[in-house]
CSV table of C-alpha atoms in Angstrom, one decimal:
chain,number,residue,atom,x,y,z
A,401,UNK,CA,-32.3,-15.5,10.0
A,402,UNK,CA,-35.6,-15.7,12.0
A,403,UNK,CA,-35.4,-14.4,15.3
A,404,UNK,CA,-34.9,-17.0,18.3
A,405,UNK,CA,-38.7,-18.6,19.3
A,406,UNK,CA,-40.8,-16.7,21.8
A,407,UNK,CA,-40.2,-18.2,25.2
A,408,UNK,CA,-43.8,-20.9,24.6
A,409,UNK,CA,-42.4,-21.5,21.5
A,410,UNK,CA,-39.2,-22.9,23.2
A,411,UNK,CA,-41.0,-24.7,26.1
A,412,UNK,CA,-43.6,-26.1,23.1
A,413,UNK,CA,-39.8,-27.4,21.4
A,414,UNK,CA,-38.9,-28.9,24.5
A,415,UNK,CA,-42.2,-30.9,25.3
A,416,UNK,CA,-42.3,-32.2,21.7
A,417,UNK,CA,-38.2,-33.5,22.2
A,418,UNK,CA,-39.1,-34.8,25.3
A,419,UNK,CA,-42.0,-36.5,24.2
A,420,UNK,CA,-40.1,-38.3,21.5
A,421,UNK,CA,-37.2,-38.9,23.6
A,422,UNK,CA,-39.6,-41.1,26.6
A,423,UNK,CA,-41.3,-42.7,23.3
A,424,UNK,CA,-38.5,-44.1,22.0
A,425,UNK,CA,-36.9,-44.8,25.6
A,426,UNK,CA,-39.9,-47.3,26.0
A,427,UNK,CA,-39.2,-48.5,22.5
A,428,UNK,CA,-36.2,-49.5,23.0
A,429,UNK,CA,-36.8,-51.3,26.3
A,430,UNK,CA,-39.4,-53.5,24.8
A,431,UNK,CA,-37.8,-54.5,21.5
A,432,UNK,CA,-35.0,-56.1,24.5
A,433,UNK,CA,-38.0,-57.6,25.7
A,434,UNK,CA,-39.4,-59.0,22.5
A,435,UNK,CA,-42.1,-56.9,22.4
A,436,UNK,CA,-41.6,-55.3,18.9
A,437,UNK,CA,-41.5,-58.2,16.5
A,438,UNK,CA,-39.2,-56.8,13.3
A,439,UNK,CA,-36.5,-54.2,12.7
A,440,UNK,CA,-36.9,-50.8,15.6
A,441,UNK,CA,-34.8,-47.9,14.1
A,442,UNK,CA,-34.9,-45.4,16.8
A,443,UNK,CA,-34.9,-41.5,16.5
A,444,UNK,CA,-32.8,-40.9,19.4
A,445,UNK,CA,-30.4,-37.9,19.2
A,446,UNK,CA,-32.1,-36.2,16.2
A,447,UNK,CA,-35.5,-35.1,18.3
A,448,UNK,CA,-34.4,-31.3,17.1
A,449,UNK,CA,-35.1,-31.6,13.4
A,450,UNK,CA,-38.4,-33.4,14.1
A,451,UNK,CA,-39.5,-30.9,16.4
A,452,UNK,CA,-38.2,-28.1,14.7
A,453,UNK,CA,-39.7,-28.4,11.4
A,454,UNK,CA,-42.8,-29.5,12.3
A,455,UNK,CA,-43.0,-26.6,14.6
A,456,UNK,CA,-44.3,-24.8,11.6
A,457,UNK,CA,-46.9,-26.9,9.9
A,458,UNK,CA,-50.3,-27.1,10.1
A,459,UNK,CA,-52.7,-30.3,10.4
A,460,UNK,CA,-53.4,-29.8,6.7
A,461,UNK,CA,-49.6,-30.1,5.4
A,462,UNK,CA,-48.1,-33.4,4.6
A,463,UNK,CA,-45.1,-35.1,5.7
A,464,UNK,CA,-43.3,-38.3,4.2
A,465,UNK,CA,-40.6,-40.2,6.2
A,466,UNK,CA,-38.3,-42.8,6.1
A,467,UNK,CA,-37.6,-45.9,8.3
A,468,UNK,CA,-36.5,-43.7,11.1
A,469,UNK,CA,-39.7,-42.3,11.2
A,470,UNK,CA,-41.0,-42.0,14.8
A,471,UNK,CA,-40.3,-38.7,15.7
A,472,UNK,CA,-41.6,-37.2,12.9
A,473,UNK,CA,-45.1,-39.3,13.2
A,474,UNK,CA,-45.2,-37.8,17.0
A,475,UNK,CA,-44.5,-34.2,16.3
A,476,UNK,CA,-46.6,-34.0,13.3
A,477,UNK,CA,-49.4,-35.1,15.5
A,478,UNK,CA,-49.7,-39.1,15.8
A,479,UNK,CA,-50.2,-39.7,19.8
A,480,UNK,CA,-47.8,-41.6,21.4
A,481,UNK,CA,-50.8,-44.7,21.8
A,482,UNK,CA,-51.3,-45.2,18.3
A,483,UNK,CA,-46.9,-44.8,18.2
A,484,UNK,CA,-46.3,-47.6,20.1
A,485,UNK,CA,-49.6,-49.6,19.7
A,486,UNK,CA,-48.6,-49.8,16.1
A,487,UNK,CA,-44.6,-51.1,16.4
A,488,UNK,CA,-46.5,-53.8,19.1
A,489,UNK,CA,-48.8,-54.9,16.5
A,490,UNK,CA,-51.8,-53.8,17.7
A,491,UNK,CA,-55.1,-52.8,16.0
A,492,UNK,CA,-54.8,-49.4,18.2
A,493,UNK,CA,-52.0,-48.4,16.0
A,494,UNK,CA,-51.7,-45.8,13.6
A,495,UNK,CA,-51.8,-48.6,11.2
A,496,UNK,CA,-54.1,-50.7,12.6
A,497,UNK,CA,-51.0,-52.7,13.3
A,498,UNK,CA,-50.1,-53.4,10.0
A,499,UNK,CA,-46.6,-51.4,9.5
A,500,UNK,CA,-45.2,-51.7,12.2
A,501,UNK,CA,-41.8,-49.5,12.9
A,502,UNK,CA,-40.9,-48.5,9.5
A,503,UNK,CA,-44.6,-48.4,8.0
A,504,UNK,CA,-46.9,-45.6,9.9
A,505,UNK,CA,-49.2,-43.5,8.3
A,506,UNK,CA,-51.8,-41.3,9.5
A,507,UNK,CA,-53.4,-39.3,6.9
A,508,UNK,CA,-55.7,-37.6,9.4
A,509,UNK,CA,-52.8,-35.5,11.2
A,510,UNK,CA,-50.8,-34.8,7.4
A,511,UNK,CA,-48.9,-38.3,8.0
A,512,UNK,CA,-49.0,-39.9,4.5
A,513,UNK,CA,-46.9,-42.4,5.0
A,514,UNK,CA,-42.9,-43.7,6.3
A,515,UNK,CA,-40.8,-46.1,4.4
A,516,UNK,CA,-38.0,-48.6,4.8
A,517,UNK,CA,-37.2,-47.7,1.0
A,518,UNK,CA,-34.0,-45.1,0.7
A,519,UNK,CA,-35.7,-42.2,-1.1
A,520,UNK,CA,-39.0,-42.2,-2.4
A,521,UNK,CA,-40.0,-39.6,0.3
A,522,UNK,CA,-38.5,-36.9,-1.9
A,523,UNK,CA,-40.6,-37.9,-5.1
A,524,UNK,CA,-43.6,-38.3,-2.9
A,525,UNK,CA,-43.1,-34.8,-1.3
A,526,UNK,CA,-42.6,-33.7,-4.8
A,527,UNK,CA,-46.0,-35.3,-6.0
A,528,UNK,CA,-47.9,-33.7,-3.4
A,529,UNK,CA,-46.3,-30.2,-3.5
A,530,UNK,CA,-47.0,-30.3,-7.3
A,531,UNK,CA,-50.8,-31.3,-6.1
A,532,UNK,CA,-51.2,-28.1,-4.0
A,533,UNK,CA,-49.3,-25.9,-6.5
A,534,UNK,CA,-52.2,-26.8,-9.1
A,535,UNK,CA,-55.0,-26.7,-6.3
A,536,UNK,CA,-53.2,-23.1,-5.1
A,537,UNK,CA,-54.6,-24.2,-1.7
A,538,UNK,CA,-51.4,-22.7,0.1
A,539,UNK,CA,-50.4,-26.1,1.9
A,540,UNK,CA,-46.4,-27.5,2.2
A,541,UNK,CA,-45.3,-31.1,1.7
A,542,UNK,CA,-42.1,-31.9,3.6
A,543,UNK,CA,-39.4,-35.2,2.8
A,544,UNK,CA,-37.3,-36.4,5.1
A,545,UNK,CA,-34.8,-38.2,4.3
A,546,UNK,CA,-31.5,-39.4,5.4
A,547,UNK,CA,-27.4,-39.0,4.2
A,548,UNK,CA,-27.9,-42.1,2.7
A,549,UNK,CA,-30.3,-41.5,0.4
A,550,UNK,CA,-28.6,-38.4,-1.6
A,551,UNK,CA,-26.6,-40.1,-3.8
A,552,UNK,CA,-29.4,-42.0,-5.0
A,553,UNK,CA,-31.5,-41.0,-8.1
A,554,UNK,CA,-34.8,-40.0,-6.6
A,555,UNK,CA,-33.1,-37.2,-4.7
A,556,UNK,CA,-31.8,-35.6,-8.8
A,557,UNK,CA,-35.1,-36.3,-9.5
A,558,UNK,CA,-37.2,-34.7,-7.1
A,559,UNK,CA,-34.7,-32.1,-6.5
A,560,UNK,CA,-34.7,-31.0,-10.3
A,561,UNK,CA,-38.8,-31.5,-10.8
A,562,UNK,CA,-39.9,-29.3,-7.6
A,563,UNK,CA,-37.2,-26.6,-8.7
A,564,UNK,CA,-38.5,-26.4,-12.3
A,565,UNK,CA,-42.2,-26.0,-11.4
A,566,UNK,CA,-41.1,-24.3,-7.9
A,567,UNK,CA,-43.0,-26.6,-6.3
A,568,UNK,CA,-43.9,-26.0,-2.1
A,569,UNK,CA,-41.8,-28.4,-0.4
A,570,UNK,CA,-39.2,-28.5,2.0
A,571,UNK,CA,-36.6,-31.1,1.5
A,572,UNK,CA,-34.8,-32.0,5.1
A,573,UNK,CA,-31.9,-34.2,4.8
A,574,UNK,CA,-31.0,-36.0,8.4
A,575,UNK,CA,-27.2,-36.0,7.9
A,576,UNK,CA,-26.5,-38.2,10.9
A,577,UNK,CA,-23.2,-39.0,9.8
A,578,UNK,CA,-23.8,-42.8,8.7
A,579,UNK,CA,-25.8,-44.4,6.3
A,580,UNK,CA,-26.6,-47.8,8.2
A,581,UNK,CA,-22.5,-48.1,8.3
A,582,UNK,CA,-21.0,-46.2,5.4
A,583,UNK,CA,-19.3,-42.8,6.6
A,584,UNK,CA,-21.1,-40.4,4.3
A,585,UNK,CA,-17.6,-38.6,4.2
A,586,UNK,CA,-16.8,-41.9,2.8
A,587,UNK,CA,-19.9,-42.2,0.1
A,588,UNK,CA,-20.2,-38.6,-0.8
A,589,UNK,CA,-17.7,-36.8,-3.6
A,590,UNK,CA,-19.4,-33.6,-2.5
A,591,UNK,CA,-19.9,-34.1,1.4
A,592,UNK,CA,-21.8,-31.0,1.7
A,593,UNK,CA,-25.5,-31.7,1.3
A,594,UNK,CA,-26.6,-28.0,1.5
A,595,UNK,CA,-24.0,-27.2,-1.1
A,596,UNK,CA,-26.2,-29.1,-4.0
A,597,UNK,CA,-29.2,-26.7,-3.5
A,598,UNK,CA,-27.6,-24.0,-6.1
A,599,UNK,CA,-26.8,-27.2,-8.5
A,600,UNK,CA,-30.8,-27.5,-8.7
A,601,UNK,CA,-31.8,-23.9,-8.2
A,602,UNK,CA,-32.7,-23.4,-4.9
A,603,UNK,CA,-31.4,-22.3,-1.8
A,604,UNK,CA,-29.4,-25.0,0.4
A,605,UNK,CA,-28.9,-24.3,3.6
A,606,UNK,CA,-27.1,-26.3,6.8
A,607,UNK,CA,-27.6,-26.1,10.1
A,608,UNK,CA,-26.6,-27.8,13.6
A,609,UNK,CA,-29.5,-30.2,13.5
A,610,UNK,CA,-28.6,-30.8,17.0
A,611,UNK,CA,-29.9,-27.1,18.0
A,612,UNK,CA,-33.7,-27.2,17.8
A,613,UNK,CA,-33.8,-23.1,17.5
A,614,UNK,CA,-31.4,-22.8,14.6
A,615,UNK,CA,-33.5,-25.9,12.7
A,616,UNK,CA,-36.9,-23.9,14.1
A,617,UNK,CA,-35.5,-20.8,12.3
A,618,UNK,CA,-34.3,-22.4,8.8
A,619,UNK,CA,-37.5,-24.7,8.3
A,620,UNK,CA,-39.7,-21.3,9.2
A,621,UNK,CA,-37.8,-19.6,6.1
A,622,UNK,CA,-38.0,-22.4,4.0
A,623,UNK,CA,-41.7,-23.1,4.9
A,624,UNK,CA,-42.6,-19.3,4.4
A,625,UNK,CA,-40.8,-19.7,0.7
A,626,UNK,CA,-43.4,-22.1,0.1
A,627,UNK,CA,-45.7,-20.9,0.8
A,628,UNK,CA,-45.3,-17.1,-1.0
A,629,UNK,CA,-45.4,-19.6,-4.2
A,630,UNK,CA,-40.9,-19.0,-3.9
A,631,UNK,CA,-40.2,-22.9,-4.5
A,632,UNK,CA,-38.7,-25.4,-2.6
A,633,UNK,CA,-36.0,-25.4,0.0
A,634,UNK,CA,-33.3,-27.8,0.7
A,635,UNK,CA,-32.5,-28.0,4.5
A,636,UNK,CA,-29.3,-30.1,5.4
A,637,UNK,CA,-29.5,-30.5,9.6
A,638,UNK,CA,-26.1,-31.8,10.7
A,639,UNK,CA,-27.2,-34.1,13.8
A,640,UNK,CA,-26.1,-38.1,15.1
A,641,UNK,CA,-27.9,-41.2,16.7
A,642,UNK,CA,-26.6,-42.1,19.6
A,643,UNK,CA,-28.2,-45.5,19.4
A,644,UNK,CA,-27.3,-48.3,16.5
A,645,UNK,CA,-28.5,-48.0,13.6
A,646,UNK,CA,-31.3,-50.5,14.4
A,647,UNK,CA,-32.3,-52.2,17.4
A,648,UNK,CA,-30.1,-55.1,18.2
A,649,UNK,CA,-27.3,-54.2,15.7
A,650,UNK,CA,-23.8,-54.4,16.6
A,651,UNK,CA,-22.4,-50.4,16.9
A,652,UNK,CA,-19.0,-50.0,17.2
A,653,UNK,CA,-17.4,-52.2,14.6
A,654,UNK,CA,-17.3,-48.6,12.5
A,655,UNK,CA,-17.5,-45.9,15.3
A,656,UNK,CA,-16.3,-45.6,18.3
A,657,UNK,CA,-17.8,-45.2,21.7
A,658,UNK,CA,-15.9,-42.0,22.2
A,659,UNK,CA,-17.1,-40.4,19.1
A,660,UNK,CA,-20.8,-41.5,20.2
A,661,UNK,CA,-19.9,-40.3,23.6
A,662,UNK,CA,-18.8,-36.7,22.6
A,663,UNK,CA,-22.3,-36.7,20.5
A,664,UNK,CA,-23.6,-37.2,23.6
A,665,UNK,CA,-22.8,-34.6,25.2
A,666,UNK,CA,-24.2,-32.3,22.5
A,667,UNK,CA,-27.9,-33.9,22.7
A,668,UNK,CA,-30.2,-31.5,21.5
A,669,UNK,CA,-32.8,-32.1,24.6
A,670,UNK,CA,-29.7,-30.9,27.0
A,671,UNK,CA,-28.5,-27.9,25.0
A,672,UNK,CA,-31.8,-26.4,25.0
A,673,UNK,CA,-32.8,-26.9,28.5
A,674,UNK,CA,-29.8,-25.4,29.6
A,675,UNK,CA,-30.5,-22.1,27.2
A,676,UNK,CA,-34.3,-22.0,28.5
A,677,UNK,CA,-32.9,-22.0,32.1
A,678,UNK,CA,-30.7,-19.7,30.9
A,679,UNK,CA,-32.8,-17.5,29.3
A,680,UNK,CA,-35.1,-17.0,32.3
A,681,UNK,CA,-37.6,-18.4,30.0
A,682,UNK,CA,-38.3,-21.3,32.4
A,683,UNK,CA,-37.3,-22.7,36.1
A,684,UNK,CA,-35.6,-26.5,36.6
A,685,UNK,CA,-39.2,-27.2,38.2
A,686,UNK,CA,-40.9,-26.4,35.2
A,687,UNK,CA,-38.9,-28.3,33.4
A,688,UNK,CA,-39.1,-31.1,35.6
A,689,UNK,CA,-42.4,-31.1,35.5
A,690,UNK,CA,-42.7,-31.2,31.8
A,691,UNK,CA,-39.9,-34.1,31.7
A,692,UNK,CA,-42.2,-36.1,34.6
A,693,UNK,CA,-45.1,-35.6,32.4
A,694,UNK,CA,-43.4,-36.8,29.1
A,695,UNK,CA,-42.4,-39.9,30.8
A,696,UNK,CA,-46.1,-40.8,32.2
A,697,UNK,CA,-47.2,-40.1,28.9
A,698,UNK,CA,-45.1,-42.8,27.3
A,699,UNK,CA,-45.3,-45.2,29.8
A,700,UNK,CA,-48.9,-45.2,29.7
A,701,UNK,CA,-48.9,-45.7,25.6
A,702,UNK,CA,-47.3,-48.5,26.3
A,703,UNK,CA,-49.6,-49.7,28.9
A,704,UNK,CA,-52.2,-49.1,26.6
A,705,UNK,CA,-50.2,-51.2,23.5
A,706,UNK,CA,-49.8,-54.1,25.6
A,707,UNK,CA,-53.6,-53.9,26.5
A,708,UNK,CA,-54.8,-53.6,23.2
A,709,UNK,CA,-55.7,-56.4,21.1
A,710,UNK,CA,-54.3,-58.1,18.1
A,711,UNK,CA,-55.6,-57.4,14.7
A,712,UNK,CA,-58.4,-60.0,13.7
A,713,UNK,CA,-56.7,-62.6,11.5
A,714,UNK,CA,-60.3,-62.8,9.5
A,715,UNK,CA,-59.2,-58.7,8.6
A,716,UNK,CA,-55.9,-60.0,6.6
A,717,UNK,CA,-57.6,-59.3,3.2
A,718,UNK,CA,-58.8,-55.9,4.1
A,719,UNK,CA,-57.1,-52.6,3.0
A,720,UNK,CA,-55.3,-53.8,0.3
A,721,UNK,CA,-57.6,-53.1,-2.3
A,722,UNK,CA,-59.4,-49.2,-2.9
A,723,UNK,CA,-63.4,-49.9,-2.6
A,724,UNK,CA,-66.1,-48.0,-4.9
């Protein structure tokens, strides 16, 4: 395995957490406000995996996401304004206010694009791997995807295609456990998700996605295959949302508040402040500060969303259709 990070490397891991964490902190107080019109899935209790794949890619690689797609949108490089701007509505999103929670998309920072669909990130990942493969331009796509979506077809698909043409993509499966409210110990013949790599030829490996520095050191492996031209990687992180599956949804008619509670007490922003304190690698003032200016930053995005104005009704008809 890849060496622990070098003691920035941490501290950058920890401000990108945080920064997720105080997004999605706001988010969540405004959708109990009415603020966010339409389904809020937050990305609270995962902010490791986020943070420690993106951790290696650069402006130029691509990432596609699912409905649960905040985190990966801020650590791929989407500033928390144009975050929370666009689950508001506003024409400061990173949408122009068009998506709203489950649609963002910033092309300009390697965002192409999150979905409420189960799956297609995978073949989309696959598309765009296959892209720089033929353009040998040395760039990575990256899927994201949840539990839920590997027992559907797109993940044999995708799976199979990259590994025949050893396409440059990393495949990161969020196995939070659920899929909306299915167990996937329940769903799944073969509950290991790592485990299916060998069955389409390529390496499959888990990891506690709840431990930013073992995710840091998988993706960095798998990303370096990709690179070297080695094929794809399949990256199960073994993590949990400690909030419902959606804003406003009931959550304990198929867990219970203990097993949330003992998740809890494994969040991934906790276990590596302790090891950076630790570590000597950084003071509780430091870290303080950090956390102090995490939570300005997303209380002034959402200062900014609520400033911002609506989109211009007479705009409805534009970009929908490509233009010459």
């Amino acid at each position: 395995m890849v060496a622990d990070p070098l003691p920035a490397e941490g501290l950058r891991l920890y401000r990108t957490m945080l920064r997720i964490r105080r997004c999605e902190e706001q988010l969540v107080q405004a959708y109990s406000e009415g603020l966010i019109h339409g389904a809020c899935h937050t990305y609270i209790g995962q902010e490791a995996v986020a943070a420690g794949v993106c951790a290696h890619l650069t402006r130029d690689d691509v990432v596609f996401s699912t409905h649960r797609g905040h985190g990966h949108a801020l650590a791929k490089g989407v500033s928390a304004r144009e975050l929370v701007a666009e689950l508001f509505g506003r024409v400061t999103g990173c949408s122009r206010g068009r998506g709203g929670s489950m649609h963002l998309f910033a092309p300009e920072v390697g965002l192409l694009g999150t979905s409420g669909i189960v799956g297609p990130s995978i073949l989309q990942a696959a598309g765009a791997g296959y892209s720089f493969k033929l353009l040998k331009n040395g760039r990575v796509a990256v899927a994201f995807f949840g539990d839920g979506a590997v027992n559907n077809g797109a993940f044999h698909e995708g799976l199979n295609m990259a590994a025949i043409w050893r396409l440059p993509v990393l495949f990161v499966c969020e196995n939070n456990q659920y899929a909306t409210e299915v167990p996937f110990s329940y769903a799944a013949g073969n509950a290991s998700v790592a485990a299916r790599g060998t069955a389409y030829g390529m390496p499959g490996v888990a990891v506690d996605g709840n431990d930013v520095l073992a995710v840091y050191a998988a993706a960095a492996q798998g990303v370096a295959r990709a690179r070297a031209g080695e094929g794809p990687t399949l990256l199960e992180c073994l993590t949990y949302r400690t909030r419902p599956h959606a804003e406003g949804m009931g959550d304990f008619t198929y867990r219970t508040r203990e097993e949330v509670e003992a998740w809890k007490a494994r969040d991934p922003l906790l276990l590596l402040r302790a090891r950076l304190i630790d570590g000597g690698v950084a003071t509780e003032a430091q870290l303080a500060q950090l956390e102090r200016e995490a939570a300005e930053e997303a209380a002034e995005a959402r200062r900014f969303a609520e400033n911002s104005p609506w989109p211009d009704p007479a705009s409805a008809t534009t970009h929908i259709y490509a233009t010459p």
